PDB file of C-alpha atoms in Angstrom:
ATOM      1  CA  MET A   1     156.628 277.824  21.275  1.00 41.00           C
ATOM      2  CA  THR A   2     153.754 278.931  19.022  1.00 41.00           C
ATOM      3  CA  PRO A   3     151.546 281.915  19.839  1.00 45.00           C
ATOM      4  CA  PRO A   4     148.115 281.134  21.257  1.00 50.00           C
ATOM      5  CA  GLU A   5     146.326 282.005  18.097  1.00 56.00           C
ATOM      6  CA  ALA A   6     148.361 279.668  15.923  1.00 56.00           C
ATOM      7  CA  PRO A   7     146.730 276.377  14.997  1.00 58.00           C
ATOM      8  CA  VAL A   8     147.984 273.306  16.789  1.00 61.00           C
ATOM      9  CA  ASP A   9     148.844 271.526  13.564  1.00 66.00           C
ATOM     10  CA  GLY A  10     150.530 274.575  12.120  1.00 63.00           C
ATOM     11  CA  LYS A  11     148.106 274.786   9.176  1.00 67.00           C
ATOM     12  CA  ASN A  12     145.749 277.592   8.421  1.00 63.00           C
ATOM     13  CA  HIS A  13     142.126 276.382   8.395  1.00 64.00           C
ATOM     14  CA  PRO A  14     139.479 278.655   6.806  1.00 65.00           C
ATOM     15  CA  GLY A  15     136.989 279.952   9.307  1.00 63.00           C
ATOM     16  CA  ASP A  16     139.378 279.498  12.375  1.00 59.00           C
ATOM     17  CA  LYS A  17     139.489 282.680  14.475  1.00 58.00           C
ATOM     18  CA  PRO A  18     142.122 283.552  17.067  1.00 53.00           C
ATOM     19  CA  PRO A  19     140.928 283.900  20.659  1.00 50.00           C
ATOM     20  CA  ALA A  20     139.756 287.302  21.792  1.00 47.00           C
ATOM     21  CA  ALA A  21     142.411 289.502  23.337  1.00 48.00           C
ATOM     22  CA  SER A  22     140.013 291.217  25.754  1.00 45.00           C
ATOM     23  CA  VAL A  23     139.697 289.908  29.301  1.00 46.00           C
ATOM     24  CA  CYS A  24     136.297 291.229  29.814  1.00 48.00           C
ATOM     25  CA  ALA A  25     133.026 289.962  28.467  1.00 50.00           C
ATOM     26  CA  PRO A  26     132.186 291.475  25.101  1.00 51.00           C
ATOM     27  CA  ASP A  27     128.820 292.683  26.166  1.00 57.00           C
ATOM     28  CA  THR A  28     130.172 294.591  29.248  1.00 72.00           C
ATOM     29  CA  LEU A  29     131.947 297.458  27.513  1.00 81.00           C
ATOM     30  CA  THR A  30     130.990 299.268  24.323  1.00 85.00           C
ATOM     31  CA  VAL A  31     133.163 301.907  22.722  1.00 88.00           C
ATOM     32  CA  LEU A  32     131.741 305.443  22.164  1.00 86.00           C
ATOM     33  CA  LYS A  33     132.133 306.470  18.495  1.00 88.00           C
ATOM     34  CA  LYS A  34     129.758 309.407  17.917  1.00 89.00           C
ATOM     35  CA  ARG A  35     130.922 312.928  18.510  1.00 91.00           C
ATOM     36  CA  SER A  36     127.602 313.788  20.199  1.00 88.00           C
ATOM     37  CA  ASP A  37     128.291 311.157  22.903  1.00 87.00           C
ATOM     38  CA  PHE A  38     131.738 312.714  23.576  1.00 88.00           C
ATOM     39  CA  LEU A  39     130.228 316.132  23.783  1.00 88.00           C
ATOM     40  CA  LYS A  40     127.534 314.931  26.262  1.00 87.00           C
ATOM     41  CA  ALA A  41     130.214 313.437  28.439  1.00 87.00           C
ATOM     42  CA  ALA A  42     132.179 316.625  28.313  1.00 89.00           C
ATOM     43  CA  ARG A  43     129.296 318.514  29.924  1.00 90.00           C
ATOM     44  CA  ALA A  44     128.974 316.010  32.716  1.00 89.00           C
ATOM     45  CA  ARG A  45     131.226 315.179  35.756  1.00 88.00           C
ATOM     46  CA  ARG A  46     134.950 315.173  35.389  1.00 86.00           C
ATOM     47  CA  GLN A  47     137.827 314.193  37.531  1.00 87.00           C
ATOM     48  CA  GLY A  48     141.466 314.821  36.790  1.00 85.00           C
ATOM     49  CA  THR A  49     144.336 312.582  37.936  1.00 85.00           C
ATOM     50  CA  SER A  50     148.018 312.605  37.399  1.00 84.00           C
ATOM     51  CA  SER A  51     147.881 310.429  34.264  1.00 87.00           C
ATOM     52  CA  MET A  52     144.401 311.224  32.766  1.00 90.00           C
ATOM     53  CA  MET A  53     141.187 313.112  32.832  1.00 91.00           C
ATOM     54  CA  VAL A  54     138.038 311.086  33.283  1.00 92.00           C
ATOM     55  CA  GLN A  55     134.542 312.356  32.320  1.00 91.00           C
ATOM     56  CA  GLY A  56     131.495 310.401  33.334  1.00 91.00           C
ATOM     57  CA  ARG A  57     127.731 310.715  32.951  1.00 90.00           C
ATOM     58  CA  LYS A  58     124.743 308.619  33.564  1.00 88.00           C
ATOM     59  CA  ARG A  59     122.724 308.332  30.419  1.00 85.00           C
ATOM     60  CA  ALA A  60     119.201 309.849  30.496  1.00 82.00           C
ATOM     61  CA  PRO A  61     116.124 307.674  30.546  1.00 79.00           C
ATOM     62  CA  ASP A  62     115.212 308.585  26.928  1.00 78.00           C
ATOM     63  CA  GLU A  63     118.673 307.448  25.647  1.00 76.00           C
ATOM     64  CA  ASP A  64     119.839 304.020  24.986  1.00 68.00           C
ATOM     65  CA  GLN A  65     119.490 302.298  28.372  1.00 64.00           C
ATOM     66  CA  GLU A  66     121.184 298.984  27.761  1.00 72.00           C
ATOM     67  CA  ALA A  67     122.905 297.522  30.808  1.00 76.00           C
ATOM     68  CA  VAL A  68     126.321 298.207  29.322  1.00 85.00           C
ATOM     69  CA  ILE A  69     129.220 300.569  30.210  1.00 89.00           C
ATOM     70  CA  ARG A  70     130.136 302.795  27.216  1.00 90.00           C
ATOM     71  CA  VAL A  71     133.666 304.242  27.070  1.00 93.00           C
ATOM     72  CA  GLY A  72     135.570 306.509  24.787  1.00 93.00           C
ATOM     73  CA  PHE A  73     139.280 307.466  24.456  1.00 94.00           C
ATOM     74  CA  THR A  74     140.905 310.568  23.216  1.00 92.00           C
ATOM     75  CA  CYS A  75     144.199 312.450  23.295  1.00 92.00           C
ATOM     76  CA  SER A  76     144.982 315.856  21.929  1.00 90.00           C
ATOM     77  CA  LYS A  77     148.007 316.821  19.902  1.00 92.00           C
ATOM     78  CA  LYS A  78     149.629 318.196  23.130  1.00 92.00           C
ATOM     79  CA  VAL A  79     150.328 314.531  23.966  1.00 91.00           C
ATOM     80  CA  GLY A  80     152.589 314.263  21.022  1.00 89.00           C
ATOM     81  CA  ASN A  81     152.837 312.874  17.555  1.00 92.00           C
ATOM     82  CA  ALA A  82     150.472 310.104  16.219  1.00 92.00           C
ATOM     83  CA  VAL A  83     152.738 307.355  17.716  1.00 91.00           C
ATOM     84  CA  ALA A  84     152.649 308.945  21.157  1.00 90.00           C
ATOM     85  CA  ARG A  85     148.872 309.579  21.070  1.00 91.00           C
ATOM     86  CA  ASN A  86     148.264 305.952  19.965  1.00 92.00           C
ATOM     87  CA  ARG A  87     150.433 304.546  22.762  1.00 91.00           C
ATOM     88  CA  ALA A  88     148.615 306.627  25.310  1.00 92.00           C
ATOM     89  CA  LYS A  89     145.236 305.493  24.060  1.00 92.00           C
ATOM     90  CA  ARG A  90     146.352 301.930  24.033  1.00 92.00           C
ATOM     91  CA  ARG A  91     147.321 302.178  27.694  1.00 92.00           C
ATOM     92  CA  LEU A  92     143.970 303.893  28.494  1.00 93.00           C
ATOM     93  CA  ARG A  93     142.095 301.119  26.700  1.00 93.00           C
ATOM     94  CA  GLU A  94     143.909 298.395  28.754  1.00 93.00           C
ATOM     95  CA  ALA A  95     143.214 300.262  31.949  1.00 92.00           C
ATOM     96  CA  ALA A  96     139.537 300.598  31.087  1.00 93.00           C
ATOM     97  CA  ARG A  97     139.286 296.879  30.254  1.00 93.00           C
ATOM     98  CA  ALA A  98     140.863 296.012  33.609  1.00 92.00           C
ATOM     99  CA  ILE A  99     138.955 298.473  35.836  1.00 92.00           C
ATOM    100  CA  LEU A 100     135.571 299.454  34.335  1.00 91.00           C
ATOM    101  CA  PRO A 101     133.864 296.064  34.457  1.00 90.00           C
ATOM    102  CA  GLU A 102     134.506 296.010  38.191  1.00 90.00           C
ATOM    103  CA  HIS A 103     134.261 299.725  39.238  1.00 90.00           C
ATOM    104  CA  GLY A 104     132.180 301.240  36.423  1.00 88.00           C
ATOM    105  CA  ARG A 105     128.330 301.437  36.471  1.00 88.00           C
ATOM    106  CA  ALA A 106     125.988 300.050  33.771  1.00 86.00           C
ATOM    107  CA  GLY A 107     124.059 302.839  32.037  1.00 85.00           C
ATOM    108  CA  TRP A 108     127.016 305.246  32.267  1.00 89.00           C
ATOM    109  CA  ASP A 109     129.347 306.770  29.684  1.00 91.00           C
ATOM    110  CA  TYR A 110     132.992 307.401  30.434  1.00 92.00           C
ATOM    111  CA  VAL A 111     135.558 309.289  28.390  1.00 93.00           C
ATOM    112  CA  LEU A 112     139.290 308.824  29.291  1.00 93.00           C
ATOM    113  CA  ILE A 113     141.556 311.623  28.142  1.00 93.00           C
ATOM    114  CA  GLY A 114     145.256 311.173  27.965  1.00 92.00           C
ATOM    115  CA  ARG A 115     147.692 313.762  29.411  1.00 91.00           C
ATOM    116  CA  ALA A 116     150.943 314.930  27.832  1.00 89.00           C
ATOM    117  CA  GLY A 117     153.922 312.980  29.157  1.00 84.00           C
ATOM    118  CA  SER A 118     152.268 311.263  32.061  1.00 87.00           C
ATOM    119  CA  THR A 119     149.843 308.903  30.439  1.00 87.00           C
ATOM    120  CA  SER A 120     152.547 307.113  28.440  1.00 87.00           C
ATOM    121  CA  ASP A 121     155.262 307.290  31.083  1.00 88.00           C
ATOM    122  CA  ARG A 122     153.321 306.455  34.284  1.00 90.00           C
ATOM    123  CA  PRO A 123     153.599 302.964  35.650  1.00 91.00           C
ATOM    124  CA  TYR A 124     150.763 300.729  34.656  1.00 92.00           C
ATOM    125  CA  SER A 125     149.756 300.014  38.340  1.00 92.00           C
ATOM    126  CA  ALA A 126     149.632 303.762  39.033  1.00 92.00           C
ATOM    127  CA  LEU A 127     147.491 304.251  35.953  1.00 93.00           C
ATOM    128  CA  LEU A 128     144.963 301.706  37.174  1.00 93.00           C
ATOM    129  CA  ASP A 129     145.003 303.399  40.685  1.00 93.00           C
ATOM    130  CA  ASP A 130     144.313 306.775  39.010  1.00 93.00           C
ATOM    131  CA  LEU A 131     141.346 305.337  37.185  1.00 93.00           C
ATOM    132  CA  ARG A 132     139.928 303.741  40.334  1.00 93.00           C
ATOM    133  CA  TYR A 133     140.317 307.068  42.191  1.00 93.00           C
ATOM    134  CA  ALA A 134     138.664 309.055  39.433  1.00 92.00           C
ATOM    135  CA  LEU A 135     135.713 306.650  39.339  1.00 92.00           C
ATOM    136  CA  ARG A 136     135.247 306.852  43.160  1.00 91.00           C
ATOM    137  CA  LYS A 137     135.134 310.686  42.929  1.00 92.00           C
ATOM    138  CA  ILE A 138     132.742 310.704  39.964  1.00 92.00           C
ATOM    139  CA  HIS A 139     130.409 308.238  41.554  1.00 89.00           C
ATOM    140  CA  GLY A 140     130.719 309.669  44.982  1.00 86.00           C
ATOM    141  CA  ALA A 141     129.493 313.077  43.782  1.00 60.00           C
ATOM    142  CA  GLN A 142     126.198 311.478  42.592  1.00 56.00           C
ATOM    143  CA  LYS A 143     124.639 309.878  45.732  1.00 48.00           C
TER     144      LYS A 143
END
């Protein structure tokens, strides 16, 4: 059986693109890249869980107010070597893709921080439950 991105006839055609791997709409989530955005989120609400720390903040009116959810991912060297940090971030990205379009709020920034040992080893369903719990706590404090 051929992978989904392989052409049906088995030949490579110029300009053909494989299907997107993300399950959410491309305009729903945007990735944070600037250090200043991470620092602003660090000063906002935070909620720790067994597998991650989640920081969330509502963007100010003078900031970019697109109707998108912005999310960033980070792991310190306490998580382990580069392989372990990348694995933890990959798991956080997948959890964010699955949960944030449904439970996140447009106009908010979220930063997911991996924890040593538990982010990589925790069962995926528990990781999703942890993210849902953290979002409920962050948004519940706002009212």
